[in-house]
Amino acid sequence: MHYINEIIFFSERNTPVLRSGANERAAFRFLIDKIRIADEQENYYSKDIISHYFNALLLELMVMYRFNDKRMIDMKTWRKKDLINQFLVLLSEHSKKERAVEFYAEKLSVSPSYLTRIIKEASGESTRTIITNSVIMEARDLLLYSNLSITQIAEELNFSDQSFFGKFFKKKMKMSPKMFRARNK
């Protein structure tokens, strides 16, 4: 998923119930049907087709969410939401190279403990967990959609060596990068 700045939508504790109109429901049905058909066909491009339709579904959902969100802005939480969104944008830009909470807090001009508290309130996850998950998503994308060697991916993601990258990946994914690539290609 390339929309890291939208992930917060799925982890917010107070996400509103969204009301969909006929057009939105038709779009959702269309996309879900396309995903189902691609899954049943099991051709060479099925995974890619499903991924693209799923991303389109997420984008449709986010359009609906953004429209509703503008009508329900609470000025008390606006600064926190803005900070979270800025964090997620920074994360999408820097997660390949920067994994320290302190780096992001400094960029946002807040303390690491304040950033961690705000992220925890909004998502229920620690800032470190969100950073780690972002790195894992980058690693998965590189393993699936690039021809880079595992050593090159480790370098791209700023790991000291392939072994450390392998241990990091295996701890989160319960399999080695090599096994993950073989199972999903």
PDB file of C-alpha atoms in Angstrom:
ATOM      1  CA  MET A   1       0.000   0.000   0.000  1.00  0.00           C
ATOM      2  CA  HIS A   2       1.579   3.231  -1.143  1.00  0.00           C
ATOM      3  CA  TYR A   3      -0.792   5.554   0.724  1.00  0.00           C
ATOM      4  CA  ILE A   4       1.029   5.546   4.055  1.00  0.00           C
ATOM      5  CA  ASN A   5      -0.419   8.913   5.003  1.00  0.00           C
ATOM      6  CA  GLU A   6      -3.920   7.397   4.839  1.00  0.00           C
ATOM      7  CA  ILE A   7      -3.209   4.451   7.141  1.00  0.00           C
ATOM      8  CA  ILE A   8      -4.208   6.512  10.153  1.00  0.00           C
ATOM      9  CA  PHE A   9      -7.801   6.333   8.883  1.00  0.00           C
ATOM     10  CA  PHE A  10      -7.886   2.627   9.637  1.00  0.00           C
ATOM     11  CA  SER A  11      -6.382   2.946  13.078  1.00  0.00           C
ATOM     12  CA  GLU A  12      -8.225   5.973  14.469  1.00  0.00           C
ATOM     13  CA  ARG A  13     -10.319   4.973  17.445  1.00  0.00           C
ATOM     14  CA  ASN A  14     -13.098   7.473  16.738  1.00  0.00           C
ATOM     15  CA  THR A  15     -13.486   7.017  13.006  1.00  0.00           C
ATOM     16  CA  PRO A  16     -16.948   8.245  12.068  1.00  0.00           C
ATOM     17  CA  VAL A  17     -19.596   6.102  10.432  1.00  0.00           C
ATOM     18  CA  LEU A  18     -19.541   7.196   6.810  1.00  0.00           C
ATOM     19  CA  ARG A  19     -22.754   7.655   4.863  1.00  0.00           C
ATOM     20  CA  SER A  20     -22.498   6.645   1.235  1.00  0.00           C
ATOM     21  CA  GLY A  21     -24.690   7.834  -1.583  1.00  0.00           C
ATOM     22  CA  ALA A  22     -25.870   5.798  -4.545  1.00  0.00           C
ATOM     23  CA  ASN A  23     -22.820   6.767  -6.612  1.00  0.00           C
ATOM     24  CA  GLU A  24     -20.370   5.676  -3.917  1.00  0.00           C
ATOM     25  CA  ARG A  25     -22.188   2.374  -3.383  1.00  0.00           C
ATOM     26  CA  ALA A  26     -22.149   1.706  -7.144  1.00  0.00           C
ATOM     27  CA  ALA A  27     -18.409   2.448  -7.288  1.00  0.00           C
ATOM     28  CA  PHE A  28     -17.737   0.159  -4.311  1.00  0.00           C
ATOM     29  CA  ARG A  29     -19.808  -2.669  -5.837  1.00  0.00           C
ATOM     30  CA  PHE A  30     -18.017  -2.267  -9.169  1.00  0.00           C
ATOM     31  CA  LEU A  31     -14.546  -2.378  -7.583  1.00  0.00           C
ATOM     32  CA  ILE A  32     -15.396  -5.291  -5.283  1.00  0.00           C
ATOM     33  CA  ASP A  33     -16.811  -7.228  -8.252  1.00  0.00           C
ATOM     34  CA  LYS A  34     -13.630  -6.539 -10.223  1.00  0.00           C
ATOM     35  CA  ILE A  35     -11.506  -7.791  -7.309  1.00  0.00           C
ATOM     36  CA  ARG A  36     -13.637 -10.951  -7.014  1.00  0.00           C
ATOM     37  CA  ILE A  37     -13.427 -11.630 -10.776  1.00  0.00           C
ATOM     38  CA  ALA A  38      -9.644 -11.116 -10.812  1.00  0.00           C
ATOM     39  CA  ASP A  39      -9.303 -13.470  -7.841  1.00  0.00           C
ATOM     40  CA  GLU A  40     -11.360 -16.166  -9.570  1.00  0.00           C
ATOM     41  CA  GLN A  41      -9.424 -15.897 -12.850  1.00  0.00           C
ATOM     42  CA  GLU A  42      -6.035 -16.618 -11.285  1.00  0.00           C
ATOM     43  CA  ASN A  43      -4.056 -15.422 -14.304  1.00  0.00           C
ATOM     44  CA  TYR A  44      -0.508 -14.099 -14.421  1.00  0.00           C
ATOM     45  CA  TYR A  45      -1.611 -10.544 -13.595  1.00  0.00           C
ATOM     46  CA  SER A  46      -4.286 -11.342 -10.997  1.00  0.00           C
ATOM     47  CA  LYS A  47      -2.269 -10.104  -8.009  1.00  0.00           C
ATOM     48  CA  ASP A  48      -1.464  -6.818  -9.740  1.00  0.00           C
ATOM     49  CA  ILE A  49      -5.053  -6.322 -10.878  1.00  0.00           C
ATOM     50  CA  ILE A  50      -6.370  -7.024  -7.378  1.00  0.00           C
ATOM     51  CA  SER A  51      -3.806  -4.651  -5.875  1.00  0.00           C
ATOM     52  CA  HIS A  52      -4.784  -1.824  -8.214  1.00  0.00           C
ATOM     53  CA  TYR A  53      -8.522  -2.274  -7.729  1.00  0.00           C
ATOM     54  CA  PHE A  54      -7.997  -2.488  -3.966  1.00  0.00           C
ATOM     55  CA  ASN A  55      -6.023   0.771  -4.052  1.00  0.00           C
ATOM     56  CA  ALA A  56      -8.836   2.359  -6.070  1.00  0.00           C
ATOM     57  CA  LEU A  57     -11.295   1.140  -3.430  1.00  0.00           C
ATOM     58  CA  LEU A  58      -9.178   2.711  -0.686  1.00  0.00           C
ATOM     59  CA  LEU A  59      -9.015   5.975  -2.589  1.00  0.00           C
ATOM     60  CA  GLU A  60     -12.801   6.036  -3.039  1.00  0.00           C
ATOM     61  CA  LEU A  61     -13.182   5.412   0.683  1.00  0.00           C
ATOM     62  CA  MET A  62     -10.719   8.186   1.490  1.00  0.00           C
ATOM     63  CA  VAL A  63     -12.595  10.655  -0.744  1.00  0.00           C
ATOM     64  CA  MET A  64     -15.732   9.866   1.234  1.00  0.00           C
ATOM     65  CA  TYR A  65     -13.852  10.149   4.530  1.00  0.00           C
ATOM     66  CA  ARG A  66     -12.260  13.475   3.622  1.00  0.00           C
ATOM     67  CA  PHE A  67     -15.634  14.919   2.602  1.00  0.00           C
ATOM     68  CA  ASN A  68     -17.180  13.835   5.923  1.00  0.00           C
ATOM     69  CA  ASP A  69     -14.097  14.875   7.907  1.00  0.00           C
ATOM     70  CA  LYS A  70     -14.328  18.473   6.668  1.00  0.00           C
ATOM     71  CA  ARG A  71     -17.848  18.711   8.023  1.00  0.00           C
ATOM     72  CA  MET A  72     -16.875  17.363  11.461  1.00  0.00           C
ATOM     73  CA  ILE A  73     -13.670  19.283  12.286  1.00  0.00           C
ATOM     74  CA  ASP A  74     -13.193  19.685  16.012  1.00  0.00           C
ATOM     75  CA  MET A  75     -10.794  22.570  16.600  1.00  0.00           C
ATOM     76  CA  LYS A  76      -9.427  20.842  19.721  1.00  0.00           C
ATOM     77  CA  THR A  77      -8.193  17.891  17.705  1.00  0.00           C
ATOM     78  CA  TRP A  78      -7.289  19.719  14.492  1.00  0.00           C
ATOM     79  CA  ARG A  79      -3.673  20.349  15.594  1.00  0.00           C
ATOM     80  CA  LYS A  80      -3.249  16.711  16.602  1.00  0.00           C
ATOM     81  CA  LYS A  81      -4.646  15.440  13.293  1.00  0.00           C
ATOM     82  CA  ASP A  82      -2.428  17.866  11.423  1.00  0.00           C
ATOM     83  CA  LEU A  83       0.610  16.667  13.386  1.00  0.00           C
ATOM     84  CA  ILE A  84      -0.256  13.030  12.663  1.00  0.00           C
ATOM     85  CA  ASN A  85      -0.695  13.743   8.958  1.00  0.00           C
ATOM     86  CA  GLN A  86       2.620  15.614   8.862  1.00  0.00           C
ATOM     87  CA  PHE A  87       4.287  12.682  10.629  1.00  0.00           C
ATOM     88  CA  LEU A  88       2.879  10.230   8.085  1.00  0.00           C
ATOM     89  CA  VAL A  89       4.030  12.390   5.168  1.00  0.00           C
ATOM     90  CA  LEU A  90       7.521  12.592   6.672  1.00  0.00           C
ATOM     91  CA  LEU A  91       7.444   8.848   7.266  1.00  0.00           C
ATOM     92  CA  SER A  92       6.590   8.144   3.626  1.00  0.00           C
ATOM     93  CA  GLU A  93       9.501  10.368   2.558  1.00  0.00           C
ATOM     94  CA  HIS A  94      12.138   9.198   5.045  1.00  0.00           C
ATOM     95  CA  SER A  95      11.303   5.698   6.287  1.00  0.00           C
ATOM     96  CA  LYS A  96      13.897   4.105   4.000  1.00  0.00           C
ATOM     97  CA  LYS A  97      16.668   5.938   5.819  1.00  0.00           C
ATOM     98  CA  GLU A  98      15.337   7.141   9.178  1.00  0.00           C
ATOM     99  CA  ARG A  99      13.875   4.925  11.891  1.00  0.00           C
ATOM    100  CA  ALA A 100      14.347   7.081  15.005  1.00  0.00           C
ATOM    101  CA  VAL A 101      11.336   8.699  16.645  1.00  0.00           C
ATOM    102  CA  GLU A 102      13.647  11.584  17.539  1.00  0.00           C
ATOM    103  CA  PHE A 103      14.259  12.352  13.850  1.00  0.00           C
ATOM    104  CA  TYR A 104      10.536  12.766  13.137  1.00  0.00           C
ATOM    105  CA  ALA A 105       9.871  14.678  16.360  1.00  0.00           C
ATOM    106  CA  GLU A 106      12.667  17.118  15.532  1.00  0.00           C
ATOM    107  CA  LYS A 107      11.306  17.643  12.005  1.00  0.00           C
ATOM    108  CA  LEU A 108       7.870  18.360  13.522  1.00  0.00           C
ATOM    109  CA  SER A 109       9.281  20.621  16.257  1.00  0.00           C
ATOM    110  CA  VAL A 110       7.809  18.549  19.076  1.00  0.00           C
ATOM    111  CA  SER A 111       9.320  16.315  21.711  1.00  0.00           C
ATOM    112  CA  PRO A 112       9.593  12.576  21.008  1.00  0.00           C
ATOM    113  CA  SER A 113       7.359  11.832  24.004  1.00  0.00           C
ATOM    114  CA  TYR A 114       4.635  14.216  22.765  1.00  0.00           C
ATOM    115  CA  LEU A 115       4.739  12.704  19.269  1.00  0.00           C
ATOM    116  CA  THR A 116       4.554   9.215  20.738  1.00  0.00           C
ATOM    117  CA  ARG A 117       1.607  10.175  22.960  1.00  0.00           C
ATOM    118  CA  ILE A 118      -0.359  11.740  20.084  1.00  0.00           C
ATOM    119  CA  ILE A 119       0.294   8.782  17.768  1.00  0.00           C
ATOM    120  CA  LYS A 120      -0.659   6.309  20.515  1.00  0.00           C
ATOM    121  CA  GLU A 121      -3.917   8.196  21.245  1.00  0.00           C
ATOM    122  CA  ALA A 122      -4.899   8.213  17.582  1.00  0.00           C
ATOM    123  CA  SER A 123      -3.858   4.739  16.521  1.00  0.00           C
ATOM    124  CA  GLY A 124      -3.304   2.622  19.599  1.00  0.00           C
ATOM    125  CA  GLU A 125       0.170   1.857  18.212  1.00  0.00           C
ATOM    126  CA  SER A 126       3.537   3.188  19.277  1.00  0.00           C
ATOM    127  CA  THR A 127       5.434   5.500  16.955  1.00  0.00           C
ATOM    128  CA  ARG A 128       8.198   2.907  16.685  1.00  0.00           C
ATOM    129  CA  THR A 129       5.675   0.264  15.585  1.00  0.00           C
ATOM    130  CA  ILE A 130       4.321   2.540  12.862  1.00  0.00           C
ATOM    131  CA  ILE A 131       7.860   3.323  11.675  1.00  0.00           C
ATOM    132  CA  THR A 132       8.742  -0.383  11.676  1.00  0.00           C
ATOM    133  CA  ASN A 133       5.577  -1.240   9.746  1.00  0.00           C
ATOM    134  CA  SER A 134       6.436   1.402   7.176  1.00  0.00           C
ATOM    135  CA  VAL A 135       9.910  -0.100   6.703  1.00  0.00           C
ATOM    136  CA  ILE A 136       8.365  -3.563   6.373  1.00  0.00           C
ATOM    137  CA  MET A 137       5.953  -2.269   3.699  1.00  0.00           C
ATOM    138  CA  GLU A 138       8.887  -0.736   1.808  1.00  0.00           C
ATOM    139  CA  ALA A 139      10.807  -4.008   2.094  1.00  0.00           C
ATOM    140  CA  ARG A 140       7.812  -6.031   0.878  1.00  0.00           C
ATOM    141  CA  ASP A 141       7.317  -3.713  -2.107  1.00  0.00           C
ATOM    142  CA  LEU A 142      10.994  -3.939  -3.040  1.00  0.00           C
ATOM    143  CA  LEU A 143      10.985  -7.725  -2.690  1.00  0.00           C
ATOM    144  CA  LEU A 144       7.840  -8.092  -4.782  1.00  0.00           C
ATOM    145  CA  TYR A 145       8.180  -5.366  -7.395  1.00  0.00           C
ATOM    146  CA  SER A 146      11.890  -4.895  -8.002  1.00  0.00           C
ATOM    147  CA  ASN A 147      14.714  -7.007  -9.295  1.00  0.00           C
ATOM    148  CA  LEU A 148      17.082  -5.785  -6.589  1.00  0.00           C
ATOM    149  CA  SER A 149      19.002  -8.455  -4.718  1.00  0.00           C
ATOM    150  CA  ILE A 150      18.336  -8.857  -1.018  1.00  0.00           C
ATOM    151  CA  THR A 151      21.710  -7.240  -0.320  1.00  0.00           C
ATOM    152  CA  GLN A 152      20.743  -4.245  -2.484  1.00  0.00           C
ATOM    153  CA  ILE A 153      17.372  -3.989  -0.699  1.00  0.00           C
ATOM    154  CA  ALA A 154      19.158  -4.035   2.665  1.00  0.00           C
ATOM    155  CA  GLU A 155      21.358  -1.162   1.442  1.00  0.00           C
ATOM    156  CA  GLU A 156      18.353   0.719   0.013  1.00  0.00           C
ATOM    157  CA  LEU A 157      16.617   0.498   3.393  1.00  0.00           C
ATOM    158  CA  ASN A 158      19.751   1.632   5.241  1.00  0.00           C
ATOM    159  CA  PHE A 159      20.486  -1.614   7.088  1.00  0.00           C
ATOM    160  CA  SER A 160      24.087  -2.195   8.094  1.00  0.00           C
ATOM    161  CA  ASP A 161      24.136  -5.543   6.287  1.00  0.00           C
ATOM    162  CA  GLN A 162      21.986  -8.239   4.707  1.00  0.00           C
ATOM    163  CA  SER A 163      22.024 -10.359   7.858  1.00  0.00           C
ATOM    164  CA  PHE A 164      20.571  -7.597  10.038  1.00  0.00           C
ATOM    165  CA  PHE A 165      17.912  -6.882   7.394  1.00  0.00           C
ATOM    166  CA  GLY A 166      17.056 -10.596   7.246  1.00  0.00           C
ATOM    167  CA  LYS A 167      16.617 -10.818  11.029  1.00  0.00           C
ATOM    168  CA  PHE A 168      14.509  -7.630  11.085  1.00  0.00           C
ATOM    169  CA  PHE A 169      12.279  -8.875   8.261  1.00  0.00           C
ATOM    170  CA  LYS A 170      11.919 -12.394   9.677  1.00  0.00           C
ATOM    171  CA  LYS A 171      10.962 -11.067  13.118  1.00  0.00           C
ATOM    172  CA  LYS A 172       7.998  -9.156  11.618  1.00  0.00           C
ATOM    173  CA  MET A 173       7.013 -11.420   8.711  1.00  0.00           C
ATOM    174  CA  LYS A 174       7.842 -14.817  10.243  1.00  0.00           C
ATOM    175  CA  MET A 175       9.881 -15.760   7.161  1.00  0.00           C
ATOM    176  CA  SER A 176      13.111 -14.709   5.521  1.00  0.00           C
ATOM    177  CA  PRO A 177      13.133 -12.124   2.716  1.00  0.00           C
ATOM    178  CA  LYS A 178      14.239 -14.843   0.287  1.00  0.00           C
ATOM    179  CA  MET A 179      11.346 -17.112   1.275  1.00  0.00           C
ATOM    180  CA  PHE A 180       8.874 -14.203   1.128  1.00  0.00           C
ATOM    181  CA  ARG A 181       9.992 -13.322  -2.402  1.00  0.00           C
ATOM    182  CA  ALA A 182       9.824 -16.958  -3.550  1.00  0.00           C
ATOM    183  CA  ARG A 183       6.310 -17.476  -2.145  1.00  0.00           C
ATOM    184  CA  ASN A 184       4.882 -14.273  -3.600  1.00  0.00           C
ATOM    185  CA  LYS A 185       6.449 -14.043  -7.057  1.00  0.00           C
TER     186      LYS A 185
END
